[in-house]
Coordinates of C-alpha atoms in Angstrom, one line a residue:
M1 CA -70.2 -44.8 50.2
I2 CA -68.4 -48.0 51.0
T3 CA -68.2 -48.8 54.7
I4 CA -66.5 -51.2 57.1
K5 CA -68.9 -54.1 57.5
D6 CA -66.8 -56.5 59.6
I7 CA -63.3 -57.0 60.9
R8 CA -61.7 -60.4 61.4
T9 CA -58.5 -61.1 63.3
I10 CA -56.4 -64.1 62.1
V11 CA -53.6 -65.5 64.2
T12 CA -51.3 -68.1 62.6
A13 CA -47.8 -69.5 63.3
P14 CA -46.5 -71.4 60.3
D15 CA -42.9 -71.0 61.3
G16 CA -43.5 -71.1 65.1
V17 CA -43.9 -67.4 65.3
N18 CA -47.3 -65.9 66.1
L19 CA -48.4 -63.6 63.3
I20 CA -51.5 -61.4 63.4
V21 CA -53.3 -60.5 60.2
V22 CA -56.4 -58.3 60.1
K23 CA -59.1 -58.7 57.4
V24 CA -61.4 -55.8 57.0
F25 CA -64.6 -56.5 55.1
T26 CA -66.6 -53.8 53.4
S27 CA -70.2 -53.2 52.4
E28 CA -69.1 -53.8 48.8
P29 CA -69.5 -57.6 48.1
G30 CA -66.1 -59.3 47.7
L31 CA -64.1 -56.2 48.6
Y32 CA -61.8 -56.5 51.6
G33 CA -58.3 -55.6 52.7
L34 CA -55.5 -57.2 54.7
G35 CA -53.1 -55.7 57.3
C36 CA -50.4 -56.8 59.6
A37 CA -50.8 -56.3 63.4
T38 CA -48.1 -58.7 64.5
F39 CA -46.7 -58.2 68.1
T40 CA -45.5 -61.7 68.8
Q41 CA -44.7 -61.3 72.4
R42 CA -48.1 -59.7 73.2
H43 CA -50.4 -61.1 70.5
V44 CA -53.3 -61.8 72.9
A45 CA -53.4 -58.2 73.9
V46 CA -53.4 -57.0 70.3
V47 CA -56.2 -59.4 69.4
S48 CA -58.3 -58.1 72.3
I49 CA -57.8 -54.5 71.3
L50 CA -58.9 -55.3 67.7
D51 CA -61.9 -57.4 68.7
N52 CA -63.2 -55.5 71.7
Y53 CA -62.3 -51.9 71.0
L54 CA -61.3 -51.0 67.4
K55 CA -63.9 -53.2 65.7
P56 CA -67.0 -51.6 67.5
F57 CA -65.5 -48.2 67.0
L58 CA -64.9 -48.7 63.2
L59 CA -68.0 -50.5 62.0
G60 CA -69.9 -48.4 59.5
K61 CA -67.1 -45.9 58.8
D62 CA -66.2 -44.9 55.3
V63 CA -63.3 -47.0 54.2
T64 CA -61.8 -44.2 52.0
Q65 CA -61.3 -41.9 55.0
I66 CA -58.0 -43.4 56.0
E67 CA -56.4 -40.3 57.6
D68 CA -59.5 -39.5 59.7
I69 CA -59.9 -43.1 60.8
W70 CA -56.2 -43.4 61.8
N71 CA -56.3 -40.2 63.9
T72 CA -59.7 -40.8 65.5
A73 CA -58.9 -44.4 66.4
L74 CA -55.6 -43.2 67.9
V75 CA -57.2 -40.9 70.4
C76 CA -60.6 -42.6 71.0
G77 CA -59.3 -44.2 74.2
Y78 CA -57.4 -41.0 75.2
W79 CA -54.1 -42.9 76.2
R80 CA -52.1 -43.7 73.1
N81 CA -48.7 -44.5 71.5
G82 CA -48.3 -47.9 73.0
P83 CA -47.0 -50.9 71.0
E84 CA -50.1 -53.1 71.6
F85 CA -52.5 -50.4 70.3
N86 CA -50.2 -49.2 67.5
N87 CA -49.9 -52.7 66.1
A88 CA -53.7 -53.2 66.3
L89 CA -54.2 -49.9 64.5
S90 CA -51.6 -50.9 61.9
G91 CA -53.6 -53.9 61.0
I92 CA -56.6 -51.7 60.3
D93 CA -54.5 -49.0 58.5
M94 CA -52.8 -51.4 56.1
A95 CA -56.1 -53.1 55.3
L96 CA -57.6 -49.8 54.4
W97 CA -54.7 -48.9 52.1
D98 CA -55.2 -52.4 50.5
I99 CA -58.8 -51.6 50.0
K100 CA -58.1 -48.2 48.5
G101 CA -55.7 -49.8 46.0
K102 CA -58.3 -52.3 45.0
I103 CA -60.9 -49.5 44.5
A104 CA -58.5 -47.6 42.4
N105 CA -57.3 -50.8 40.7
M106 CA -53.7 -49.9 41.4
P107 CA -50.9 -51.4 43.5
L108 CA -50.2 -49.5 46.7
Y109 CA -46.9 -48.1 45.4
Q110 CA -48.8 -46.3 42.6
L111 CA -51.0 -44.5 45.2
L112 CA -47.7 -43.5 47.0
G113 CA -46.3 -41.8 43.9
G114 CA -45.1 -44.7 41.7
K115 CA -41.8 -46.6 41.5
C116 CA -38.5 -44.8 42.1
R117 CA -36.5 -48.0 41.3
N118 CA -37.2 -51.4 39.6
G119 CA -36.6 -53.5 42.6
V120 CA -35.8 -53.2 46.3
P121 CA -32.2 -54.2 47.4
L122 CA -32.2 -56.4 50.6
Y123 CA -29.9 -57.3 53.3
R124 CA -29.7 -60.7 55.1
H125 CA -28.2 -61.9 58.3
A126 CA -25.0 -63.9 58.6
E127 CA -23.9 -65.5 61.9
G128 CA -21.2 -67.9 63.0
S129 CA -19.6 -69.3 66.1
N130 CA -16.1 -68.7 64.5
H131 CA -14.7 -66.8 61.6
E132 CA -14.7 -69.7 59.2
K133 CA -18.3 -70.5 59.8
L134 CA -19.2 -66.9 59.4
K135 CA -17.2 -66.8 56.2
E136 CA -19.2 -69.7 54.8
K137 CA -22.6 -68.0 55.5
V138 CA -21.4 -64.7 54.0
T139 CA -20.2 -66.6 50.9
E140 CA -23.5 -68.3 50.6
L141 CA -25.4 -65.0 50.7
L142 CA -23.1 -63.4 48.2
E143 CA -23.7 -66.4 45.8
E144 CA -27.5 -65.7 46.2
G145 CA -26.9 -62.1 45.0
Y146 CA -27.0 -60.2 48.3
Q147 CA -24.5 -57.3 48.5
H148 CA -25.6 -56.0 52.0
I149 CA -25.0 -58.5 54.8
R150 CA -25.5 -58.0 58.6
C151 CA -22.8 -60.0 60.5
K152 CA -22.6 -61.3 64.0
M153 CA -20.4 -63.6 66.0
S154 CA -22.2 -66.1 68.2
S155 CA -19.1 -67.1 70.2
S156 CA -19.9 -68.8 73.5
N157 CA -17.4 -66.6 75.5
V158 CA -19.2 -63.5 74.4
D159 CA -22.9 -64.2 74.5
S160 CA -23.7 -67.4 76.3
I161 CA -26.7 -69.0 77.9
D162 CA -26.9 -69.4 81.7
P163 CA -28.3 -72.9 82.2
R164 CA -29.8 -72.0 85.6
S165 CA -32.0 -69.2 84.3
C166 CA -32.0 -69.6 80.5
N167 CA -30.9 -65.9 80.3
S168 CA -28.3 -64.7 77.8
V169 CA -25.1 -63.7 79.6
F170 CA -23.4 -60.7 77.9
N171 CA -19.8 -59.6 78.2
P172 CA -19.6 -56.1 76.9
K173 CA -15.7 -55.9 76.6
G174 CA -15.5 -59.4 75.0
Y175 CA -18.3 -58.5 72.6
M176 CA -16.6 -55.3 71.4
R177 CA -13.2 -57.0 70.9
S178 CA -14.8 -60.0 69.1
T179 CA -16.8 -57.7 66.8
I180 CA -13.8 -55.5 65.9
D181 CA -11.8 -58.7 65.2
M182 CA -14.7 -60.0 63.1
F183 CA -14.7 -57.0 60.8
A184 CA -11.0 -57.0 60.5
Y185 CA -11.2 -60.6 59.3
L186 CA -14.2 -60.0 57.0
R187 CA -12.5 -57.0 55.2
K188 CA -9.3 -59.1 54.7
E189 CA -11.3 -62.0 53.3
F190 CA -13.9 -60.2 51.2
G191 CA -12.4 -56.8 50.5
W192 CA -14.2 -53.4 50.5
E193 CA -17.0 -53.7 47.9
I194 CA -19.4 -55.6 50.2
E195 CA -21.6 -53.5 52.4
F196 CA -21.4 -54.9 56.0
I197 CA -23.9 -54.1 58.7
H198 CA -23.9 -54.8 62.4
D199 CA -26.6 -54.6 65.2
V200 CA -25.5 -53.8 68.7
H201 CA -29.1 -54.4 70.1
E202 CA -28.8 -51.5 72.6
R203 CA -26.6 -53.5 75.0
L204 CA -23.7 -51.1 75.6
A205 CA -23.2 -48.4 78.2
P206 CA -23.4 -45.0 76.4
I207 CA -19.7 -44.2 76.8
D208 CA -18.7 -47.7 75.5
A209 CA -21.0 -47.1 72.5
V210 CA -19.1 -43.9 71.6
G211 CA -15.7 -45.7 71.7
F212 CA -17.0 -48.8 69.9
T213 CA -18.5 -46.8 67.1
K214 CA -15.3 -44.9 66.7
K215 CA -13.2 -48.1 66.5
L216 CA -15.5 -49.5 63.8
E217 CA -15.0 -46.5 61.6
Q218 CA -11.9 -48.0 59.9
Y219 CA -14.0 -50.9 58.6
D220 CA -16.4 -48.7 56.6
L221 CA -19.8 -50.2 57.7
Y222 CA -22.9 -49.5 55.7
F223 CA -24.4 -48.7 59.1
L224 CA -24.2 -49.6 62.8
E225 CA -27.7 -50.4 64.1
D226 CA -29.2 -49.6 67.5
V227 CA -25.9 -48.7 69.2
L228 CA -28.1 -47.1 72.0
P229 CA -31.6 -47.6 73.3
P230 CA -34.2 -44.8 72.7
E231 CA -33.9 -43.8 76.3
Q232 CA -30.3 -42.8 75.7
K233 CA -30.7 -41.0 72.4
D234 CA -29.1 -37.8 73.6
W235 CA -25.8 -39.6 73.6
L236 CA -26.0 -39.8 69.8
K237 CA -24.7 -36.3 69.7
Q238 CA -21.4 -37.5 71.2
I239 CA -21.2 -40.3 68.7
R240 CA -21.9 -38.0 65.8
Q241 CA -19.1 -35.7 67.0
N242 CA -16.5 -38.5 67.3
T243 CA -17.1 -40.7 64.3
T244 CA -18.4 -40.9 60.7
T245 CA -19.7 -44.5 61.2
P246 CA -23.3 -44.3 59.8
I247 CA -26.0 -44.9 62.5
A248 CA -29.3 -46.6 62.0
M249 CA -32.0 -46.6 64.7
G250 CA -35.8 -46.9 65.2
E251 CA -37.2 -50.4 65.4
L252 CA -38.3 -49.7 69.0
F253 CA -39.9 -46.3 68.3
N254 CA -43.6 -45.9 69.1
N255 CA -44.3 -42.2 68.6
P256 CA -43.0 -39.1 66.8
N257 CA -41.3 -37.6 69.8
E258 CA -38.8 -40.4 69.7
W259 CA -37.7 -39.9 66.1
I260 CA -38.3 -36.2 65.4
P261 CA -35.2 -34.9 67.4
L262 CA -32.9 -37.5 65.8
I263 CA -34.0 -36.6 62.3
T264 CA -34.0 -32.8 62.7
Q265 CA -30.6 -32.8 64.4
R266 CA -29.3 -35.3 61.9
F267 CA -28.0 -37.7 64.6
I268 CA -28.9 -40.8 62.5
D269 CA -28.3 -41.8 58.9
F270 CA -31.0 -44.5 58.5
I271 CA -34.5 -44.7 59.9
R272 CA -35.3 -48.3 61.1
V273 CA -38.9 -48.0 62.2
H274 CA -41.0 -51.1 62.4
V275 CA -44.0 -50.1 60.3
S276 CA -46.7 -51.9 62.3
Q277 CA -45.1 -50.7 65.6
I278 CA -45.7 -47.1 64.7
G279 CA -49.2 -47.7 63.4
G280 CA -49.0 -48.7 59.7
V281 CA -48.6 -47.1 56.3
T282 CA -50.2 -43.8 57.2
P283 CA -47.5 -42.7 59.8
A284 CA -44.7 -44.5 57.9
K285 CA -45.1 -42.5 54.8
K286 CA -44.9 -39.3 56.9
V287 CA -41.7 -40.4 58.7
I288 CA -40.1 -41.3 55.3
S289 CA -41.0 -37.9 53.8
M290 CA -39.6 -36.1 56.9
C291 CA -36.4 -38.1 56.6
E292 CA -36.1 -37.2 53.0
A293 CA -36.0 -33.5 53.9
F294 CA -33.1 -34.1 56.2
G295 CA -31.0 -36.4 54.0
I296 CA -31.8 -39.6 56.0
R297 CA -32.4 -42.9 54.2
T298 CA -34.7 -45.7 55.1
A299 CA -33.9 -49.2 56.4
L300 CA -37.3 -50.4 57.5
H301 CA -37.3 -53.2 60.1
G302 CA -38.1 -56.6 58.5
P303 CA -37.7 -59.4 61.1
L304 CA -39.1 -62.9 61.4
D305 CA -41.9 -61.6 63.6
L306 CA -43.5 -59.7 60.8
S307 CA -46.2 -61.3 58.6
P308 CA -45.8 -61.4 54.8
V309 CA -48.5 -58.8 54.7
G310 CA -46.2 -56.5 56.7
H311 CA -43.3 -57.3 54.4
A312 CA -45.4 -56.5 51.4
A313 CA -46.2 -53.1 52.9
N314 CA -42.5 -52.4 53.5
I315 CA -41.7 -53.2 49.8
H316 CA -44.4 -50.9 48.5
L317 CA -43.1 -48.1 50.8
D318 CA -39.5 -48.8 49.7
I319 CA -40.0 -48.9 46.0
S320 CA -41.9 -45.6 46.0
C321 CA -39.6 -43.4 48.2
I322 CA -36.7 -41.5 46.8
N323 CA -34.6 -41.7 50.0
F324 CA -34.6 -45.5 50.2
G325 CA -31.5 -47.1 51.7
I326 CA -31.8 -50.8 52.2
Q327 CA -34.5 -53.3 53.3
E328 CA -34.0 -56.0 56.0
W329 CA -35.2 -59.4 54.8
Q330 CA -35.7 -62.8 56.4
Y331 CA -35.9 -66.1 54.7
V332 CA -39.5 -66.8 53.6
S333 CA -40.5 -70.5 54.0
D334 CA -42.5 -72.5 51.5
S335 CA -45.4 -72.7 54.0
M336 CA -45.4 -68.9 54.1
Y337 CA -45.7 -68.6 50.4
E338 CA -48.6 -71.2 50.4
I339 CA -50.5 -69.3 53.2
F340 CA -49.8 -65.9 51.7
P341 CA -50.0 -66.0 47.9
G342 CA -48.7 -62.9 46.4
C343 CA -45.6 -62.5 48.6
P344 CA -42.9 -60.2 47.1
E345 CA -40.7 -62.2 44.9
V346 CA -36.9 -62.2 45.6
E347 CA -34.3 -62.5 42.9
N348 CA -30.6 -61.8 43.0
G349 CA -30.7 -59.9 46.3
C350 CA -33.7 -57.7 45.4
A351 CA -37.5 -57.9 46.2
Y352 CA -40.2 -57.1 43.7
P353 CA -43.8 -56.3 44.5
N354 CA -46.4 -57.7 42.0
D355 CA -48.7 -55.4 40.1
K356 CA -52.0 -56.6 41.7
P357 CA -54.2 -53.9 43.2
G358 CA -53.5 -52.8 46.8
L359 CA -50.8 -54.8 48.7
G360 CA -51.1 -57.6 46.1
I361 CA -51.1 -60.3 48.8
E362 CA -53.8 -62.7 50.0
I363 CA -54.2 -65.2 52.9
N364 CA -55.4 -68.8 52.6
E365 CA -57.4 -69.0 55.9
K366 CA -57.9 -72.8 55.5
L367 CA -54.2 -73.3 55.5
A368 CA -53.6 -70.7 58.2
V369 CA -55.7 -72.5 60.8
K370 CA -53.5 -75.6 60.4
Y371 CA -50.7 -73.6 62.2
P372 CA -52.4 -72.4 65.4
P373 CA -50.6 -69.9 67.6
S374 CA -48.9 -70.8 70.8
T375 CA -51.1 -70.4 73.8
K376 CA -48.2 -70.2 76.2
T377 CA -46.7 -66.9 77.3
P378 CA -43.9 -66.3 74.7
A379 CA -40.5 -67.1 76.0
W380 CA -38.3 -64.1 75.6
T381 CA -34.7 -64.7 76.6
L382 CA -33.5 -61.9 78.9
T383 CA -30.0 -60.6 78.7
R384 CA -27.9 -60.1 81.8
L385 CA -24.3 -59.0 82.6
Q386 CA -22.0 -61.6 84.1
D387 CA -23.0 -60.4 87.6
G388 CA -26.7 -60.9 86.9
T389 CA -27.7 -57.3 86.1
A390 CA -30.5 -57.2 83.6
I391 CA -29.9 -55.2 80.4
R392 CA -31.8 -54.7 77.2
P393 CA -31.8 -57.6 74.8

């Protein structure tokens, strides 16, 4: 029996974003696994959970018993389904799948059933302060081979910064008008073959979200993301009854009670879970299979505050599921590739996992320590209405 011998938590910030990587060592010499536990805004809490609670609980356990480890770790503290603990558990879970792949001498996607496609199509973000600058960014991404592009206006009269408080000031009516005008312009300039995406970031009142989604229908979006916060998910029924604009949601989800009703009632078209936020590969593969049964596609969250280990896990899940939709992707810097050899390669708008066992990615710890995490409380810009009322970012 191969057991967990030690667990090391590594925090690095090569691009100024605190990333948490978990390294699980086994009783088999040279055999270890890597997992992503990144929660940038609460990284100290996640590290504490890993070092002070999960590590002593897991030492000596059989590394092959992933399902049992995931479920017992989840309930060993009684309270559960919080983002700090879920991300910590994700680091362990991904590392155990990495180890299992190395034991089997297979890449993770083979353990999940094998490839359903040759590569994973990606979408990137385009933003501009005016239409011409946005057009330049969209054109640049098209030339790089991307056919799915998330677009946003950063006009100062829509989403400005209050110099007194450093809070973002949001004008809902101005934002909606600006976004509708943006897509009218983009369709005129680029036609109808490009798949455009937009993220609302949960900032609209529910009734405004219904009307906004309906007005965007004419521009044939690939999907509209996070038009409502999870707390207002029942309003999705009104949106579904009033428009055919595809809806994507899920990056804030923590537990199954948040996504099960939306899937079974077919209120969403794309599931957007953040894999480490829900606890790793083990719950992610179950969510994806459930979505398949209800005709819902994947669009897994892939932001800057996700380590390359987490991005690799996404790609393995994407390439092995039949109901794949699209994968969010952020630019990977040269320093990231140096610290994390084995990152998925990107070519002509698609990502490709390598064929190495497990996740196929490593970490250069000597280089990682050259980019220490910030010790300050992370600055998270709050969003307020013009009268000062706080809303969700």
